[in-house]
Coordinates of C-alpha atoms in Angstrom, one line a residue:
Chain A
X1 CA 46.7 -130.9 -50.8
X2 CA 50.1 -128.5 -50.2
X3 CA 49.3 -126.1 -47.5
X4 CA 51.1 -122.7 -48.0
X5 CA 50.1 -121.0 -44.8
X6 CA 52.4 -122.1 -42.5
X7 CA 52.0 -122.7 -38.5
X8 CA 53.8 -119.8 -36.3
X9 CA 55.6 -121.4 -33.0
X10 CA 55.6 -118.9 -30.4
X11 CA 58.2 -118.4 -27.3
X12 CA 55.7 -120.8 -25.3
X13 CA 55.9 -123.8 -27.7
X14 CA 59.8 -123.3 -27.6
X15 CA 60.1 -123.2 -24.3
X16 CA 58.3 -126.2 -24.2
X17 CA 60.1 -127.5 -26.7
X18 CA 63.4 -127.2 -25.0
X19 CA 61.9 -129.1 -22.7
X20 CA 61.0 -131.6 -23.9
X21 CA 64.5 -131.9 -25.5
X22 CA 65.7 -132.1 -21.8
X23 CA 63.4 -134.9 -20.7
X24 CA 64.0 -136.9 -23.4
X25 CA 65.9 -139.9 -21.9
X26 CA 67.5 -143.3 -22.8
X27 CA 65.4 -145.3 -20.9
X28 CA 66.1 -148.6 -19.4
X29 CA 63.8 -149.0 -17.0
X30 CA 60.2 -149.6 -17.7
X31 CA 56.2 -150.3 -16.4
X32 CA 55.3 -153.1 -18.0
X33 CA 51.9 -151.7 -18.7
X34 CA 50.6 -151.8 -22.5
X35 CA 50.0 -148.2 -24.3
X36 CA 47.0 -146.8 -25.4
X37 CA 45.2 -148.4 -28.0
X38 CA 46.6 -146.5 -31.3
X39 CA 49.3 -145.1 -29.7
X40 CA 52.1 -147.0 -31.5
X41 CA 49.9 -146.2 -35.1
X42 CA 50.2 -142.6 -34.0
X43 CA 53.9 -142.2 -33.3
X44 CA 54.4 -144.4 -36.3
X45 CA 52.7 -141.7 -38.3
X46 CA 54.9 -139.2 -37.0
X47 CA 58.2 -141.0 -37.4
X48 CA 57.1 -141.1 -41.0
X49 CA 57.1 -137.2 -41.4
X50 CA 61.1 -137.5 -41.3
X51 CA 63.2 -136.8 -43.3
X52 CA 65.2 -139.1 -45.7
X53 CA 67.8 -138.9 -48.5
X54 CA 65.5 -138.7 -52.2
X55 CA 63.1 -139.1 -50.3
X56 CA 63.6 -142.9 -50.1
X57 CA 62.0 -143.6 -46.6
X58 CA 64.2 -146.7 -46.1
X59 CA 63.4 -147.5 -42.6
X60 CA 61.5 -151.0 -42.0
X61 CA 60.2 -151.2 -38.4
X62 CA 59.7 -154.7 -37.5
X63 CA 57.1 -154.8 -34.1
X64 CA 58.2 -157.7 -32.2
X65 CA 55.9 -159.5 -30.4
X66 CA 56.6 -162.9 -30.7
X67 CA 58.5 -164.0 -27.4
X68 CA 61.2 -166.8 -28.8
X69 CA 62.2 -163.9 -31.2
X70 CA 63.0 -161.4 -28.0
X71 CA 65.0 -164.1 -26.2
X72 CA 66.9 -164.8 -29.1
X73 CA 67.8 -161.2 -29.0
X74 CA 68.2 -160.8 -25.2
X75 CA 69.9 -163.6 -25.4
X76 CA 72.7 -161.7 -28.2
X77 CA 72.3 -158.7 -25.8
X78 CA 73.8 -161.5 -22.7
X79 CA 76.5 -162.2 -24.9
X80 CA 77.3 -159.2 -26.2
X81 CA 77.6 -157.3 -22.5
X82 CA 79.5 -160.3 -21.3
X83 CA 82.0 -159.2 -23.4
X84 CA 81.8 -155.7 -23.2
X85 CA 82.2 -156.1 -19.6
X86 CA 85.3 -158.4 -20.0
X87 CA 86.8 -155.2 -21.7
X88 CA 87.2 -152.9 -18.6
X89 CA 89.2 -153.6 -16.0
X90 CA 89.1 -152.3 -11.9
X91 CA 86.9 -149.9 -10.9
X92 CA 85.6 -149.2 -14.3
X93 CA 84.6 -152.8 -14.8
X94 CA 82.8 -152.3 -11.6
X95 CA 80.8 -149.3 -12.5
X96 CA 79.9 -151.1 -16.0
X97 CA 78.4 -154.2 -14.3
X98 CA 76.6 -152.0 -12.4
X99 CA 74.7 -150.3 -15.5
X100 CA 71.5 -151.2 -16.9
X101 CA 71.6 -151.1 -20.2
X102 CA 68.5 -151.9 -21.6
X103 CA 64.8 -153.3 -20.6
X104 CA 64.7 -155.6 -22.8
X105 CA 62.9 -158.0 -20.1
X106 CA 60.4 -155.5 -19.0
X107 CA 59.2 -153.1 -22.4
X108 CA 55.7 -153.7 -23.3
X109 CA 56.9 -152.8 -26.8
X110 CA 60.0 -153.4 -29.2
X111 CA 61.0 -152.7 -32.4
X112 CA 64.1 -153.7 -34.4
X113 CA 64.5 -150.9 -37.1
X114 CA 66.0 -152.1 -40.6
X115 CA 67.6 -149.7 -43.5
X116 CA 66.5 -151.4 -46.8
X117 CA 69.4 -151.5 -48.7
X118 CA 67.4 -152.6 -51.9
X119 CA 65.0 -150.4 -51.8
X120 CA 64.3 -148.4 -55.7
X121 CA 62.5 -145.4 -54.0
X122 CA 64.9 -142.3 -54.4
X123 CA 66.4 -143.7 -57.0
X124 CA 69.9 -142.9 -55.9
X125 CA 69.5 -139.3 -55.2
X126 CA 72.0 -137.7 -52.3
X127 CA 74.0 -141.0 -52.3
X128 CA 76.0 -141.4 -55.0
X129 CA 79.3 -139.9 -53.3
X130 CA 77.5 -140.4 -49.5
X131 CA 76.0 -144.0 -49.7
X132 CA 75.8 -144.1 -45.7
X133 CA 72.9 -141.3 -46.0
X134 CA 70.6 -144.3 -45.9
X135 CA 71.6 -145.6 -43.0
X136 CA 71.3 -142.0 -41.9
X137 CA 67.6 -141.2 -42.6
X138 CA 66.6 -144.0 -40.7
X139 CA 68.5 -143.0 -37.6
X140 CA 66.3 -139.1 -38.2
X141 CA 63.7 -141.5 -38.2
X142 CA 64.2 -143.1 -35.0
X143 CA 65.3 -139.4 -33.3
X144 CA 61.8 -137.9 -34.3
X145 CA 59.7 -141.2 -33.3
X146 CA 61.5 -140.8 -30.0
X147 CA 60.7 -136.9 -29.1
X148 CA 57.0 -137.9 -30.6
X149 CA 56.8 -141.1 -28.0
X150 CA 58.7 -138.0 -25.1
X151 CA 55.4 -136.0 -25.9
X152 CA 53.1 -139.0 -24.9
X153 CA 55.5 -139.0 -21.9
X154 CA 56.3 -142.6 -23.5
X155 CA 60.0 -143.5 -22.7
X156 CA 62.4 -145.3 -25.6
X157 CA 65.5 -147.3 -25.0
X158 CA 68.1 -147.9 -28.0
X159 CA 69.9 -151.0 -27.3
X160 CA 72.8 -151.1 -29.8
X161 CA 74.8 -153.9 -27.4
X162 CA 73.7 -156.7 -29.9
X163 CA 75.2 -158.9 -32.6
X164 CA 72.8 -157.8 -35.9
X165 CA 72.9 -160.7 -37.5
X166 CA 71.9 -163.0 -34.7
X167 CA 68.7 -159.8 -34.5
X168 CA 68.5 -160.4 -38.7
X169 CA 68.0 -164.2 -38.1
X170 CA 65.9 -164.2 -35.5
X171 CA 63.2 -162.4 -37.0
X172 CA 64.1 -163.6 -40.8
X173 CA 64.9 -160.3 -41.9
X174 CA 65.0 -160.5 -46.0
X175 CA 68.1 -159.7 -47.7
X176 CA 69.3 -156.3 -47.9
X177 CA 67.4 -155.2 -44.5
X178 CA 70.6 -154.0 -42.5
X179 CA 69.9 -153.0 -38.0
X180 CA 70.2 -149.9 -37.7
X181 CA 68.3 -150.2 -34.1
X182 CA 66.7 -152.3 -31.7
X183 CA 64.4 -150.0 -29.6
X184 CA 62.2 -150.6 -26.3
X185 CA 59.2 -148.6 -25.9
X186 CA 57.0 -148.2 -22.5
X187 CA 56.4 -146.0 -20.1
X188 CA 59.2 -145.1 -18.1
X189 CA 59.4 -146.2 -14.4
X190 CA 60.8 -142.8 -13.1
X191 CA 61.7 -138.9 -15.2
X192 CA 64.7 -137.0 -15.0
X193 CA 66.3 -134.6 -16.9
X194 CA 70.2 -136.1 -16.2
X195 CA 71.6 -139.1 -18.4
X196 CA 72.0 -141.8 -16.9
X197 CA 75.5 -142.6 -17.1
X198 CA 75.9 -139.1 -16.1
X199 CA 74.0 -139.6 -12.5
X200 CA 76.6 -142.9 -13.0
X201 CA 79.2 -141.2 -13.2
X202 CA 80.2 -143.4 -16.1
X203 CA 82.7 -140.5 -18.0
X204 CA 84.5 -139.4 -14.5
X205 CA 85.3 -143.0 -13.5
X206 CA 88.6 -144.5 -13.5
Chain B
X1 CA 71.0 -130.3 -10.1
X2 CA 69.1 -133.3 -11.5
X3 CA 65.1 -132.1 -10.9
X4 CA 62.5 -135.5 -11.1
X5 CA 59.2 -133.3 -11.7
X6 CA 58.8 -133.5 -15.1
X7 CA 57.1 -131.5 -17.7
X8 CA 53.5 -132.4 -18.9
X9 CA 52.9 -131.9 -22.5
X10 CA 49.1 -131.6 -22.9
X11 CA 47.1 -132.2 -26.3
X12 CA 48.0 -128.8 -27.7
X13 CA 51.3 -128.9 -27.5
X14 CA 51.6 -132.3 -29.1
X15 CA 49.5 -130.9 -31.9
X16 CA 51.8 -128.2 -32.5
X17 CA 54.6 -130.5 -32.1
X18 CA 53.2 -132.6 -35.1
X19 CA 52.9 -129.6 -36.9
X20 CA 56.4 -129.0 -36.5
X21 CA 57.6 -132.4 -38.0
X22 CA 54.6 -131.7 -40.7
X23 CA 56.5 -128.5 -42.1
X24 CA 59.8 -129.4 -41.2
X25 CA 61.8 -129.4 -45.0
X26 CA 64.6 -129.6 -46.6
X27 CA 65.3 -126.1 -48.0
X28 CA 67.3 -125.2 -50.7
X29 CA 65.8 -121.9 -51.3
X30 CA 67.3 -119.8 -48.4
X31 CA 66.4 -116.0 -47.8
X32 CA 70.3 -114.3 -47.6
X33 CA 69.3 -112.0 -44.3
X34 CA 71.4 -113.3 -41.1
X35 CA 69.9 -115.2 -38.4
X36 CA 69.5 -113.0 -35.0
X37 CA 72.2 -112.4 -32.9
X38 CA 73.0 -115.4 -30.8
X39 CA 70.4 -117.6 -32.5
X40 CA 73.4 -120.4 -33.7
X41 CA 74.7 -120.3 -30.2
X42 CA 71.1 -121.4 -29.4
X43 CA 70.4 -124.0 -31.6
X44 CA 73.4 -125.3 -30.8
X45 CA 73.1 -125.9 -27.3
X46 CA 69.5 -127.7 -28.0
X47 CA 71.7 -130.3 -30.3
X48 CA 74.1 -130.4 -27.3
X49 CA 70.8 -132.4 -25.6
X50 CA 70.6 -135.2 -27.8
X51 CA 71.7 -138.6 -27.4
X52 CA 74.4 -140.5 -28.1
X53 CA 75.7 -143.4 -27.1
X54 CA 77.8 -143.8 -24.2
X55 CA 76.6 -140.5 -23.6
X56 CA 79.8 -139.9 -26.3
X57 CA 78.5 -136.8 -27.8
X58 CA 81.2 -136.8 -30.7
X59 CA 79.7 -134.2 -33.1
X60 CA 81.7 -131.6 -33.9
X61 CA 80.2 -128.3 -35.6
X62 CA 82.6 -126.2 -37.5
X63 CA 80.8 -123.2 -38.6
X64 CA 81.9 -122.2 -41.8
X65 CA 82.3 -118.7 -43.0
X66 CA 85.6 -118.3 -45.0
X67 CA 84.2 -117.7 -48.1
X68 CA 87.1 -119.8 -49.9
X69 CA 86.4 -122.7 -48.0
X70 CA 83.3 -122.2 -49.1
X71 CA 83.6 -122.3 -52.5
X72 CA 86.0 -125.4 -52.6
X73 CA 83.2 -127.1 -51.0
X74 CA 80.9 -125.5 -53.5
X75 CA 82.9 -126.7 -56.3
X76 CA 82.7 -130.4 -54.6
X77 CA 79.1 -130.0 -55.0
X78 CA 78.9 -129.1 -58.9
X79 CA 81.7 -132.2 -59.8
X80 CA 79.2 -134.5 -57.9
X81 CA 76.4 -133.1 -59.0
X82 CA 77.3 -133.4 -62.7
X83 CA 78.8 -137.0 -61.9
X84 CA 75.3 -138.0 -60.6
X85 CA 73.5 -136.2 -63.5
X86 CA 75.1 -138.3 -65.9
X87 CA 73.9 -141.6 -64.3
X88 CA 70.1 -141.1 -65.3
X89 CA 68.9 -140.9 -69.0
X90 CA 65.7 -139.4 -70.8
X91 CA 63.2 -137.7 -68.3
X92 CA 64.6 -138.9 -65.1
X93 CA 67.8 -137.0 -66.2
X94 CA 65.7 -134.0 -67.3
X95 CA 64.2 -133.8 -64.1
X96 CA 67.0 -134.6 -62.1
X97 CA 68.4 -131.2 -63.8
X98 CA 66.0 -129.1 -62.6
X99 CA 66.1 -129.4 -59.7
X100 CA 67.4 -127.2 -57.2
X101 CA 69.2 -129.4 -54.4
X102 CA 71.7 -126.8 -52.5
X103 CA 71.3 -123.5 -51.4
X104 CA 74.9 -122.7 -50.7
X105 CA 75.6 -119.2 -52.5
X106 CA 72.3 -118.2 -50.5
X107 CA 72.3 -119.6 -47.2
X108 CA 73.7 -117.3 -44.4
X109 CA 74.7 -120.1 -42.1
X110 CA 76.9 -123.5 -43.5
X111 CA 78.4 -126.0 -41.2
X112 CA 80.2 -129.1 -41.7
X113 CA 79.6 -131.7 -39.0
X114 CA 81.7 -134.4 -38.5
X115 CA 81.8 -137.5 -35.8
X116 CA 85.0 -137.5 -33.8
X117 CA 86.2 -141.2 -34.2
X118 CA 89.3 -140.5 -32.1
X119 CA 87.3 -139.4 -29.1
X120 CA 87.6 -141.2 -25.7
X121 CA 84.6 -140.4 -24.2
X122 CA 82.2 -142.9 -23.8
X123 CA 84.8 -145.3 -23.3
X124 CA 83.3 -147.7 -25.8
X125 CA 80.5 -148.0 -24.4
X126 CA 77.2 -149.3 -26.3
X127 CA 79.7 -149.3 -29.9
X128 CA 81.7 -152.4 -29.7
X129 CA 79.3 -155.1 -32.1
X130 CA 78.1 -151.9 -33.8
X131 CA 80.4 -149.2 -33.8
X132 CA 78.6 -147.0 -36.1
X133 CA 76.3 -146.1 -33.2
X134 CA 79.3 -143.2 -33.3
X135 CA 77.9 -141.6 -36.7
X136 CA 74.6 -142.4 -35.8
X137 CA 74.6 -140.3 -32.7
X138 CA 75.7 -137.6 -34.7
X139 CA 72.8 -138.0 -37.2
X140 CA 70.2 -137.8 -34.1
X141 CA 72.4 -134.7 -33.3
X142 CA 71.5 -133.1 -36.6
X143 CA 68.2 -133.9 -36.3
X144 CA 67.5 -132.1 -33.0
X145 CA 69.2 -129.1 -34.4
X146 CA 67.1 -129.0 -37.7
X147 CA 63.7 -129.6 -35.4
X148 CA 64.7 -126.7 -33.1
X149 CA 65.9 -124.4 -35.6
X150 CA 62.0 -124.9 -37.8
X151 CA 60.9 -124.1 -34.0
X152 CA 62.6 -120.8 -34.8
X153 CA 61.0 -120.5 -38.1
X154 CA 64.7 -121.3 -39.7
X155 CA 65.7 -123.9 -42.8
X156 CA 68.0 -126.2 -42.6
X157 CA 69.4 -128.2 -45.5
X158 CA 71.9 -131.4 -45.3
X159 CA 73.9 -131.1 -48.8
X160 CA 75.3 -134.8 -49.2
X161 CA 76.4 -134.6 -53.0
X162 CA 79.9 -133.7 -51.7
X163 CA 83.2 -135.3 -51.7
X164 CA 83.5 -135.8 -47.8
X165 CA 87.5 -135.8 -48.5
X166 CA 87.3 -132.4 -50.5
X167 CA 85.3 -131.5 -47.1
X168 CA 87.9 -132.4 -45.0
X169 CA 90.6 -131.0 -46.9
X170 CA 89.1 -127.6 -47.4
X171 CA 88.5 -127.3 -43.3
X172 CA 91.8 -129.1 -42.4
X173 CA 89.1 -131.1 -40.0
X174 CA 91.9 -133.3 -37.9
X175 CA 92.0 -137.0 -38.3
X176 CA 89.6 -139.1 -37.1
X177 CA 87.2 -136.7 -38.2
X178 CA 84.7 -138.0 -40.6
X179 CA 82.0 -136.0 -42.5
X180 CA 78.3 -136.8 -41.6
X181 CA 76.8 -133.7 -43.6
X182 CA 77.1 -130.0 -44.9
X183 CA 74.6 -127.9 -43.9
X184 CA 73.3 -125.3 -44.9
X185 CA 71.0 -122.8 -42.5
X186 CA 68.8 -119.6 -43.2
X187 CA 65.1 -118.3 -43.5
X188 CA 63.9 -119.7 -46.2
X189 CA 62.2 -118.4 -49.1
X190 CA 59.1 -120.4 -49.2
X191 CA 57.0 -122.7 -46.8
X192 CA 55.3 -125.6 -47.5
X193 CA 54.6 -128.9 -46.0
X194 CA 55.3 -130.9 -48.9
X195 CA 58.6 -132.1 -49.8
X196 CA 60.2 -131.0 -52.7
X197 CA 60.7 -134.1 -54.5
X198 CA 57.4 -135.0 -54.1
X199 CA 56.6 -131.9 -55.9
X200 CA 58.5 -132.3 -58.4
X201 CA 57.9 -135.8 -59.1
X202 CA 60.5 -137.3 -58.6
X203 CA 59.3 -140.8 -57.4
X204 CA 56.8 -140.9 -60.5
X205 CA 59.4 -139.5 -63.0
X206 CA 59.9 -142.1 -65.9

């Protein structure tokens, strides 16, 4: 049923709603406590009231449970920042080895988010001269399941330092299914409204 | 000053804030009144708040009001849109027809964002096995700004039937500038919390 009558959002909800822009954080450190029973269901529900090119809703969200599959990807992640690392040299080496950049170990909950490539739905509308839209509706996907988890106070960590494919094979990901994500999803050990490579002074380092 | 006491969104607030995603569109029907005064400068600086990786932050909003620009873009839009017309057949291309999927004569407000590729902040940081992660935090960008500005009772609409090199052309956008979406920005003429193209049919169409 199409509603017509639509909700008003006064000076209070924006407030709030800037702030809850501001809190939002990359998180990388976690409690290892479970959510609440339906929680994940819930902000599932809401990632799905994103937008997407034609309307194709190409985002695949794979819950990973299984713990061979997450050391398989941790194990990518090792890798991966090994070589990052190996990258920067003197003090900025220093400060990089000195990041966290995911909590991959401590996350009650993970995800690795797929674009299906071969999915029909939309049938090719918006991306005929723009074929990354795709990719890009899933990544509005993952933005608005991540200000829903903020308003649970749930924290979520995007860990991009990964090799896809060895994330595609691990979990058998059919053909077609590119990584756009892998996310980590738990409450957050502490709040603050400063990135953390800002407090790290990641951009000012030489 | 970083402050650790964060904000406490209760149950009405996160209904609200589910309302928000629930009528958030994709409007191409745009009232042709200006925004308020200082409004844009707003928005803008709750998309400054998103993330990006590396802490990056490589969108870059050119706000477009040269009303040849404009129309070069505009033009971009009818060759593509004709182009992508004459890829579907019977029905399919007699709906695709009718619908209305730009609002760029009426809309106020247009911007093209693009993702800086030349930029050096970040350092590389979180984009060397996937270096899209550079688009992508310009898609979450986008997505913040369209969530604020329905906050403000304000459309947004990403146009992606475009020639991205047409885009860059018309702006003179320097190199390493690539073109994540035109968008279009205004009150618009209807509400509803259904999308369009479900409306329309589009996903059922024969």
């Amino acid at each position: 049923m199409t509603r017509s009558s639509p909700p008003v959002f006064d000076a209070a909800f924006a407030a709030q709603f800037r702030e809850l822009l501001t809190w939002r954080r990359d998180v990388r450190r976690f409690r290892r406590d479970a959510l609440p029973e339906g929680m994940i269901e819930q902000l599932l529900g809401e990632m799905e009231l994103s937008p997407s090119v034609g309307h194709s809703q190409p985002w695949r969200w794979v819950r990973v449970r299984d713990e061979a599959q997450r050391a398989s990807v941790r194990a990518s992640f090792t890798r991966c920042n090994a070589d990052a690392l190996a990258d920067y040299e003197g003090e900025r080496a220093r400060l990089y080895a000195s990041l966290k950049l995911e909590g991959m170990r401590e996350a009650p909950e993970q995800f690795a988010v797929f674009c299906d490539h071969a999915t029909e739905r939309g049938h090719g509308l918006g991306r005929r001269t723009m074929p990354e839209m795709l990719d890009y509706s899933v990544v509005a996907a993952i933005t608005q399941f991540w200000l829903a988890a903020r308003v649970q106070g749930i924290g979520v960590g995007w860990v991009s330092i990964l090799e896809p494919e060895v994330v595609r094979e691990a979990l058998a990901a059919p053909p077609g299914w590119k990584l756009i994500a892998w996310l980590c999803v738990g409450y957050p050990e502490e709040e603050t409204d400063m990135p953390e490579l800002v407090r790290a002074g990641w951009e000012n380092g030489q």
